Amino acid sequence: MQDKKFSVVIAGGGSTFTPGIVMMLLAHQDRFPLRQIKFYDNDPDRQKIVADACEIIIRERAPQIKFLATTDPETAFTDIDFVLAHIRVGKYEMRSKDEKIPLKYGVLGQETCGPGGIAYGMRSIGGVVEIVHYMEKYSPNAWMLNYSNPAAIVAEATRRLCPNSRILNICDMPIDIEGKMAQIAGRESLHDIEWKYFGLNHFGWWTSIKDKKTGEDLMPKIRDYVWKHGYNLKYIKGDAGVQHVDPSWQVTFEMVKGFAPLDPNTLPNTYLKYYLCQDDVVAHSDIKHTRTDEVIEGREKEVFTECRRIAAAGTAKETSFVVDAHAVYIVDLATAIAYNTKANMLLIVPNEGAIENFDPTAMVEIPCLVGSDGPEPLVVGKIPQFQKGMMEQQVSVEKLTVDAWIEHSYLKLWQALTLSKTVPSAKVAKLILDDLIEANKDFWPELK
Ligand SMILES: NC(=O)c1ccc[n+]([C@@H]2O[C@H](COP(=O)([O-])OP(=O)(O)OC[C@H]3O[C@@H](n4cnc5c(N)ncnc54)[C@H](O)[C@@H]3O)[C@@H](O)[C@H]2O)c1
Ligand SMILES: O=P(O)(O)OC[C@H]1O[C@H](O[C@H]2[C@H](O)[C@@H](O)[C@@H](O)O[C@@H]2CO)[C@H](O)[C@@H](O)[C@@H]1O
Ligand SMILES: [Mn+2]
């Protein structure tokens, strides 16, 4: 196996994250040698912009790696070992509606949380399942590393619709926060700490953070900082702590200080702000300019401008693209499967008793040992009443959303929206639902 070179297809080749992930893959050829990189997308024009640049990057830095970009599923998914899936069904146009429609009714608008996440989930399920089917038709031994969002709803849907498929659902938010925790604790990197965590995707808590070498309990020091400053590193690194962090993300990282003290024994994922500070989130939202607008004006503009510049110059020698350090988890995951490393990674997997006092069929985000047969979840044990109560409400929202997609059920989707901690009443849920149905008529199944 050590001599094997792998073939990967990036599903969602036109993604703003693709160039950084390609740069990361090229930077890890020692650990994860590649013979082929393919791009697949259902928008040829968008993908071509990214592919034209990445073809030059690969040709100049790793000419031994074969590259192609296609919109043809058979071409894309034949002869591959891994599918790296990061599609956005409906693209930013629909993300913008996900974020703006709820705000019309005084409810927070967000990519993966609340009504926006439910709407996004109703679009994503079909797109991700279609790619699973392509993978299994053309490369039945391949694994899908899925980080297409909303990962919680996509994971529940693939648990039910593709129960025997080789899919690993992962999120990079905890990895990003662990990197910040390490810096708060004065450690070089997240690899210097060992942690325990449980939750749902975008809805979890750390229960233990220790120095990997000495076993020193780092939770007290990190908690003291977080209760004052959240995960905003500005207070230890000055401006360097907020470089390349969009202002709205700085607000998100700092906002954790407002709800972390709810449980002195854990530290929360940033995403819990949407369920614990929903009033402040709405108060600071601008229905005319939401996160999607920032991304279009920021990341998308920067990435696509640089892609066009590389293609026009015919060389990437001076590129501003850098290795997406957060994306290294993709190589960690792929090599765990390829070389049976039993790496300890946070994945979204069926609970099946790992959290003793929680629904065994729930897709939970917990530490797993990953090897060639996939993830082996580590035992979490009993979770506290506070987190159990929050998770039971949220996982029911996610399950009802998948029910609604499978059954084409208006009622189940109305129940999902009504049950969300971000929505104040059944009346408001119905107003939002009817607007979302109209906005998503080209993407959702027709509800009855
Ligand atoms: N799990 C995580 O932690 C994490 C982190 C970052 C981004 N993401 C996700 O990665 C995805 C990409 O994010 P982005 O901001 O770069 O989006 P983007 O819109 O720039 O790229 C998404 C690409 O997917 C393509 N696409 C849409 N539907 C498709 C389909 N059915 N089949 C094939 N291709 C399809 C689009 O044409 C587009 O090129 C999103 O789902 C985002 O939420 C997840
Ligand atoms: O609003 P966006 O599109 O910038 O980000 C939404 C995504 O946010 C998280 O991913 C972060 C990641 O945690 C961080 O380390 C860095 O890589 O930026 C990513 C994108 O900004 C979250 O985990 C994703 O699920 C969201 O899609
Ligand atoms: Mn995520």
mmCIF file of N, CA and C and ligand atoms in Angstrom, residues 12-17 40-43 46 86-92 95 111 120 127 130-131 147-149 151 170-173 202 299 329, ligand 1:
data_model
loop_
_atom_site.group_PDB
_atom_site.id
_atom_site.type_symbol
_atom_site.label_atom_id
_atom_site.label_comp_id
_atom_site.label_asym_id
_atom_site.label_seq_id
_atom_site.Cartn_x
_atom_site.Cartn_y
_atom_site.Cartn_z
ATOM 1 N N GLY A 12 -17.612 19.506 -6.636
ATOM 2 C CA GLY A 12 -17.758 20.925 -6.319
ATOM 3 C C GLY A 12 -16.472 21.625 -6.694
ATOM 4 N N GLY A 13 -15.937 21.264 -7.842
ATOM 5 C CA GLY A 13 -14.641 21.807 -8.287
ATOM 6 C C GLY A 13 -14.616 23.324 -8.335
ATOM 7 N N GLY A 14 -15.790 23.920 -8.552
ATOM 8 C CA GLY A 14 -15.869 25.385 -8.636
ATOM 9 C C GLY A 14 -15.918 26.069 -7.291
ATOM 10 N N SER A 15 -15.706 25.322 -6.221
ATOM 11 C CA SER A 15 -15.784 25.884 -4.869
ATOM 12 C C SER A 15 -14.655 26.872 -4.594
ATOM 13 N N THR A 16 -14.955 27.861 -3.767
ATOM 14 C CA THR A 16 -13.929 28.845 -3.371
ATOM 15 C C THR A 16 -12.832 28.173 -2.548
ATOM 16 N N PHE A 17 -13.126 26.995 -1.988
ATOM 17 C CA PHE A 17 -12.134 26.297 -1.167
ATOM 18 C C PHE A 17 -11.218 25.418 -2.004
ATOM 19 N N TYR A 40 -15.138 17.781 -10.443
ATOM 20 C CA TYR A 40 -16.485 17.549 -10.955
ATOM 21 C C TYR A 40 -17.404 18.645 -10.427
ATOM 22 N N ASP A 41 -18.260 19.175 -11.290
ATOM 23 C CA ASP A 41 -19.196 20.220 -10.893
ATOM 24 C C ASP A 41 -20.372 20.180 -11.865
ATOM 25 N N ASN A 42 -21.491 20.725 -11.451
ATOM 26 C CA ASN A 42 -22.627 20.797 -12.407
ATOM 27 C C ASN A 42 -22.748 22.192 -13.004
ATOM 28 N N ASP A 43 -21.773 23.046 -12.722
ATOM 29 C CA ASP A 43 -21.721 24.388 -13.336
ATOM 30 C C ASP A 43 -20.395 24.511 -14.083
ATOM 31 N N ARG A 46 -18.477 28.011 -13.883
ATOM 32 C CA ARG A 46 -17.835 28.315 -12.596
ATOM 33 C C ARG A 46 -16.606 27.443 -12.398
ATOM 34 N N HIS A 86 -17.491 18.928 -1.633
ATOM 35 C CA HIS A 86 -17.864 20.203 -1.018
ATOM 36 C C HIS A 86 -18.733 21.007 -1.992
ATOM 37 N N ILE A 87 -19.940 20.458 -2.186
ATOM 38 C CA ILE A 87 -20.861 21.139 -3.097
ATOM 39 C C ILE A 87 -21.741 22.103 -2.311
ATOM 40 N N ARG A 88 -22.299 23.094 -2.989
ATOM 41 C CA ARG A 88 -23.241 24.035 -2.380
ATOM 42 C C ARG A 88 -24.442 24.097 -3.338
ATOM 43 N N VAL A 89 -25.437 23.239 -3.114
ATOM 44 C CA VAL A 89 -26.592 23.209 -4.018
ATOM 45 C C VAL A 89 -27.374 24.528 -3.925
ATOM 46 N N GLY A 90 -27.512 25.174 -5.072
ATOM 47 C CA GLY A 90 -28.170 26.484 -5.129
ATOM 48 C C GLY A 90 -27.193 27.628 -5.023
ATOM 49 N N LYS A 91 -25.972 27.306 -4.695
ATOM 50 C CA LYS A 91 -24.872 28.282 -4.649
ATOM 51 C C LYS A 91 -25.201 29.487 -3.752
ATOM 52 N N TYR A 92 -24.436 30.570 -3.930
ATOM 53 C CA TYR A 92 -24.594 31.691 -2.995
ATOM 54 C C TYR A 92 -25.941 32.389 -3.172
ATOM 55 N N ARG A 95 -28.032 30.630 -0.779
ATOM 56 C CA ARG A 95 -27.580 30.879 0.591
ATOM 57 C C ARG A 95 -28.050 32.263 1.034
ATOM 58 N N GLU A 111 -26.285 30.112 7.429
ATOM 59 C CA GLU A 111 -26.021 29.113 6.377
ATOM 60 C C GLU A 111 -26.496 27.719 6.783
ATOM 61 N N TYR A 120 -31.327 24.850 3.398
ATOM 62 C CA TYR A 120 -30.101 24.369 2.732
ATOM 63 C C TYR A 120 -30.071 22.840 2.744
ATOM 64 N N GLY A 127 -28.445 16.448 -3.848
ATOM 65 C CA GLY A 127 -27.145 16.631 -4.517
ATOM 66 C C GLY A 127 -26.084 15.693 -3.983
ATOM 67 N N GLU A 130 -26.881 11.966 -4.856
ATOM 68 C CA GLU A 130 -26.575 11.731 -6.287
ATOM 69 C C GLU A 130 -25.085 11.434 -6.462
ATOM 70 N N ILE A 131 -24.235 12.175 -5.739
ATOM 71 C CA ILE A 131 -22.798 11.959 -5.866
ATOM 72 C C ILE A 131 -22.391 10.631 -5.237
ATOM 73 N N TYR A 147 -17.816 17.112 3.293
ATOM 74 C CA TYR A 147 -17.960 18.285 4.138
ATOM 75 C C TYR A 147 -18.882 19.302 3.457
ATOM 76 N N SER A 148 -19.732 18.775 2.564
ATOM 77 C CA SER A 148 -20.812 19.619 2.047
ATOM 78 C C SER A 148 -21.803 19.844 3.176
ATOM 79 N N ASN A 149 -22.277 21.050 3.283
ATOM 80 C CA ASN A 149 -23.194 21.397 4.365
ATOM 81 C C ASN A 149 -24.651 21.402 3.900
ATOM 82 N N ALA A 151 -23.876 19.767 7.249
ATOM 83 C CA ALA A 151 -23.347 18.414 7.481
ATOM 84 C C ALA A 151 -24.264 17.591 8.379
ATOM 85 N N ILE A 170 -17.550 15.195 7.935
ATOM 86 C CA ILE A 170 -16.633 15.922 8.814
ATOM 87 C C ILE A 170 -16.846 17.429 8.705
ATOM 88 N N CYS A 171 -16.421 18.139 9.737
ATOM 89 C CA CYS A 171 -16.548 19.602 9.814
ATOM 90 C C CYS A 171 -15.221 20.175 10.300
ATOM 91 N N ASP A 172 -14.850 21.349 9.798
ATOM 92 C CA ASP A 172 -13.559 21.901 10.207
ATOM 93 C C ASP A 172 -13.674 22.953 11.309
ATOM 94 N N MET A 173 -14.881 23.221 11.784
ATOM 95 C CA MET A 173 -15.009 24.237 12.841
ATOM 96 C C MET A 173 -14.283 23.810 14.131
ATOM 97 N N HIS A 202 -21.996 21.387 14.366
ATOM 98 C CA HIS A 202 -22.298 22.805 14.629
ATOM 99 C C HIS A 202 -23.133 22.963 15.886
ATOM 100 N N ARG A 299 -14.082 36.349 0.020
ATOM 101 C CA ARG A 299 -13.451 35.112 -0.437
ATOM 102 C C ARG A 299 -13.702 34.809 -1.909
ATOM 103 N N TYR A 329 -7.073 18.251 7.538
ATOM 104 C CA TYR A 329 -7.872 17.130 8.077
ATOM 105 C C TYR A 329 -8.290 16.164 6.958
HETATM 106 N N1 LIG B 1 -17.933 20.996 6.708
HETATM 107 C C1 LIG B 1 -17.257 22.153 6.891
HETATM 108 O O1 LIG B 1 -16.767 22.418 7.957
HETATM 109 C C2 LIG B 1 -17.158 23.137 5.754
HETATM 110 C C3 LIG B 1 -16.192 24.159 5.759
HETATM 111 C C4 LIG B 1 -16.202 25.071 4.693
HETATM 112 C C5 LIG B 1 -17.106 24.920 3.658
HETATM 113 N N2 LIG B 1 -17.998 23.892 3.703
HETATM 114 C C6 LIG B 1 -18.947 23.648 2.623
HETATM 115 O O2 LIG B 1 -18.231 23.487 1.409
HETATM 116 C C7 LIG B 1 -19.140 23.780 0.334
HETATM 117 C C8 LIG B 1 -18.489 24.733 -0.651
HETATM 118 O O3 LIG B 1 -18.452 25.996 -0.075
HETATM 119 P P1 LIG B 1 -18.154 27.297 -0.998
HETATM 120 O O4 LIG B 1 -18.436 28.496 -0.156
HETATM 121 O O5 LIG B 1 -16.824 27.154 -1.629
HETATM 122 O O6 LIG B 1 -19.305 27.176 -2.121
HETATM 123 P P2 LIG B 1 -19.200 27.522 -3.695
HETATM 124 O O7 LIG B 1 -20.597 27.864 -4.145
HETATM 125 O O8 LIG B 1 -18.100 28.434 -3.967
HETATM 126 O O9 LIG B 1 -18.825 26.096 -4.370
HETATM 127 C C9 LIG B 1 -19.728 25.050 -4.401
HETATM 128 C C10 LIG B 1 -19.640 24.391 -5.769
HETATM 129 O O10 LIG B 1 -20.563 23.295 -5.781
HETATM 130 C C11 LIG B 1 -21.147 23.234 -7.070
HETATM 131 N N3 LIG B 1 -22.390 22.449 -7.015
HETATM 132 C C12 LIG B 1 -23.577 22.841 -6.528
HETATM 133 N N4 LIG B 1 -24.471 21.842 -6.657
HETATM 134 C C13 LIG B 1 -23.815 20.787 -7.213
HETATM 135 C C14 LIG B 1 -24.190 19.463 -7.578
HETATM 136 N N5 LIG B 1 -25.456 19.020 -7.374
HETATM 137 N N6 LIG B 1 -23.254 18.646 -8.125
HETATM 138 C C15 LIG B 1 -21.989 19.109 -8.319
HETATM 139 N N7 LIG B 1 -21.566 20.345 -8.001
HETATM 140 C C16 LIG B 1 -22.482 21.175 -7.441
HETATM 141 C C17 LIG B 1 -21.355 24.694 -7.458
HETATM 142 O O11 LIG B 1 -21.543 24.849 -8.846
HETATM 143 C C18 LIG B 1 -20.067 25.334 -6.934
HETATM 144 O O12 LIG B 1 -19.082 25.363 -7.929
HETATM 145 C C19 LIG B 1 -20.410 24.322 0.998
HETATM 146 O O13 LIG B 1 -21.338 23.266 1.190
HETATM 147 C C20 LIG B 1 -19.905 24.776 2.345
HETATM 148 O O14 LIG B 1 -20.936 24.858 3.310
HETATM 149 C C21 LIG B 1 -18.051 23.014 4.711
#
